[in-house]
CSV table of C-alpha atoms and ligand atoms in Angstrom, one decimal:
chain,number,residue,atom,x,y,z
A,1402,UNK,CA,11.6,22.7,4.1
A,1403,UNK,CA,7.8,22.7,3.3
A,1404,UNK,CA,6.1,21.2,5.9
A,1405,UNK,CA,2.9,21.6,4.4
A,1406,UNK,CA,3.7,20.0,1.0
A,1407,UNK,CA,5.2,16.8,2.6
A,1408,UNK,CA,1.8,16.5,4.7
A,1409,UNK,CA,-0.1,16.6,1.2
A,1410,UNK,CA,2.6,13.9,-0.3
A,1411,UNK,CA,1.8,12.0,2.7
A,1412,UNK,CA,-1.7,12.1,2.8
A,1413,UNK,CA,-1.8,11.4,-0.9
A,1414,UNK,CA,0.5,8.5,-1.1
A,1415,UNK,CA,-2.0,7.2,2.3
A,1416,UNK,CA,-5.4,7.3,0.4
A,1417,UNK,CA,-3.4,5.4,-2.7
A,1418,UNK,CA,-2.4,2.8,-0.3
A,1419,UNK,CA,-6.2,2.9,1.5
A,1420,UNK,CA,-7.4,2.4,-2.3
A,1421,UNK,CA,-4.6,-0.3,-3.3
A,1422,UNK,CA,-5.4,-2.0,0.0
A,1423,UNK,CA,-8.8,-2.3,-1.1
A,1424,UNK,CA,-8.6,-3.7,-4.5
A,1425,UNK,CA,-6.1,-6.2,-3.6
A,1426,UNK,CA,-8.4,-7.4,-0.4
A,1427,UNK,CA,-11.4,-7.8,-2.8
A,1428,UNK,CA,-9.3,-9.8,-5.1
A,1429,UNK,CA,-8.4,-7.9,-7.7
A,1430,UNK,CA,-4.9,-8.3,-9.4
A,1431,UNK,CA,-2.9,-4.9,-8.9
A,1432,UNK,CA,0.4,-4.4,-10.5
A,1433,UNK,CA,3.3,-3.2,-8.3
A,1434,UNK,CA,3.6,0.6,-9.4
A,1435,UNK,CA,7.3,0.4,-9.1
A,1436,UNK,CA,8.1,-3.3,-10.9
A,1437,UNK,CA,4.6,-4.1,-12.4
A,1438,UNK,CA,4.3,-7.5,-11.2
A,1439,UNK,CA,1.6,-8.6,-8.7
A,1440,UNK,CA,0.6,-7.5,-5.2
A,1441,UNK,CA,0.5,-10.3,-3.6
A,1442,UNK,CA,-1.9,-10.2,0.0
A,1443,UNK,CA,-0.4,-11.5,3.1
A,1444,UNK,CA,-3.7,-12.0,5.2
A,1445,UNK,CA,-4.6,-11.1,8.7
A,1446,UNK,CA,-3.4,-14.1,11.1
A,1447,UNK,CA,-0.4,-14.7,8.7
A,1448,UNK,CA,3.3,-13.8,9.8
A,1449,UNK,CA,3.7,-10.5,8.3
A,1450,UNK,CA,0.6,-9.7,7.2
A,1451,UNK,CA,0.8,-6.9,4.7
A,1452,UNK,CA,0.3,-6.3,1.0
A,1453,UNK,CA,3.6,-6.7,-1.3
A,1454,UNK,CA,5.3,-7.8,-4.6
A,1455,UNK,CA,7.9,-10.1,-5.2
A,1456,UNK,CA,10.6,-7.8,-5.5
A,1457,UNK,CA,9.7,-5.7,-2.2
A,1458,UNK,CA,9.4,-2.5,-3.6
A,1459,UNK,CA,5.6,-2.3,-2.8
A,1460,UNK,CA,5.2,-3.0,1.1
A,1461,UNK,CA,2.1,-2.2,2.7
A,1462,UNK,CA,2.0,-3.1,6.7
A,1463,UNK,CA,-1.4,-3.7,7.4
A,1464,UNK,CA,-3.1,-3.0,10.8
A,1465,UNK,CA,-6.2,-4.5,12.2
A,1466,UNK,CA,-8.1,-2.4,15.1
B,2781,LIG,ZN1,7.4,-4.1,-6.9
């Protein structure tokens, strides 16, 4: 296994969340890139707060430091 190419996959798929985290928290309508339909924002204080479509296919844990 390529160690080093999973680390790049990772890294890559973690600045296209960063970026997709940001659109969606300034209020923005992004499409799931799986299903197409909206990510919807769970915010801070709520449940499960996290960034996700309808379907699940799209869902973004989001921390708080
Ligand atoms: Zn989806």
């Amino acid at each position: 296994m390529d160690f080093s190419n999973l680390n790049k996959k990772t890294a890559k798929s973690f600045n296209d969340q960063k970026a997709l985290i940001k659109k969606v928290m300034a209020g923005r309508t992004v499409p799931c890139p799986v299903c197409k339909g909206p990510l919807v924002l769970h915010p801070p204080g709520s449940a499960n707060p996290g960034i996700r479509c309808a379907k699940g296919c799209t869902d973004i844990a989001l921390e708080f430091d």
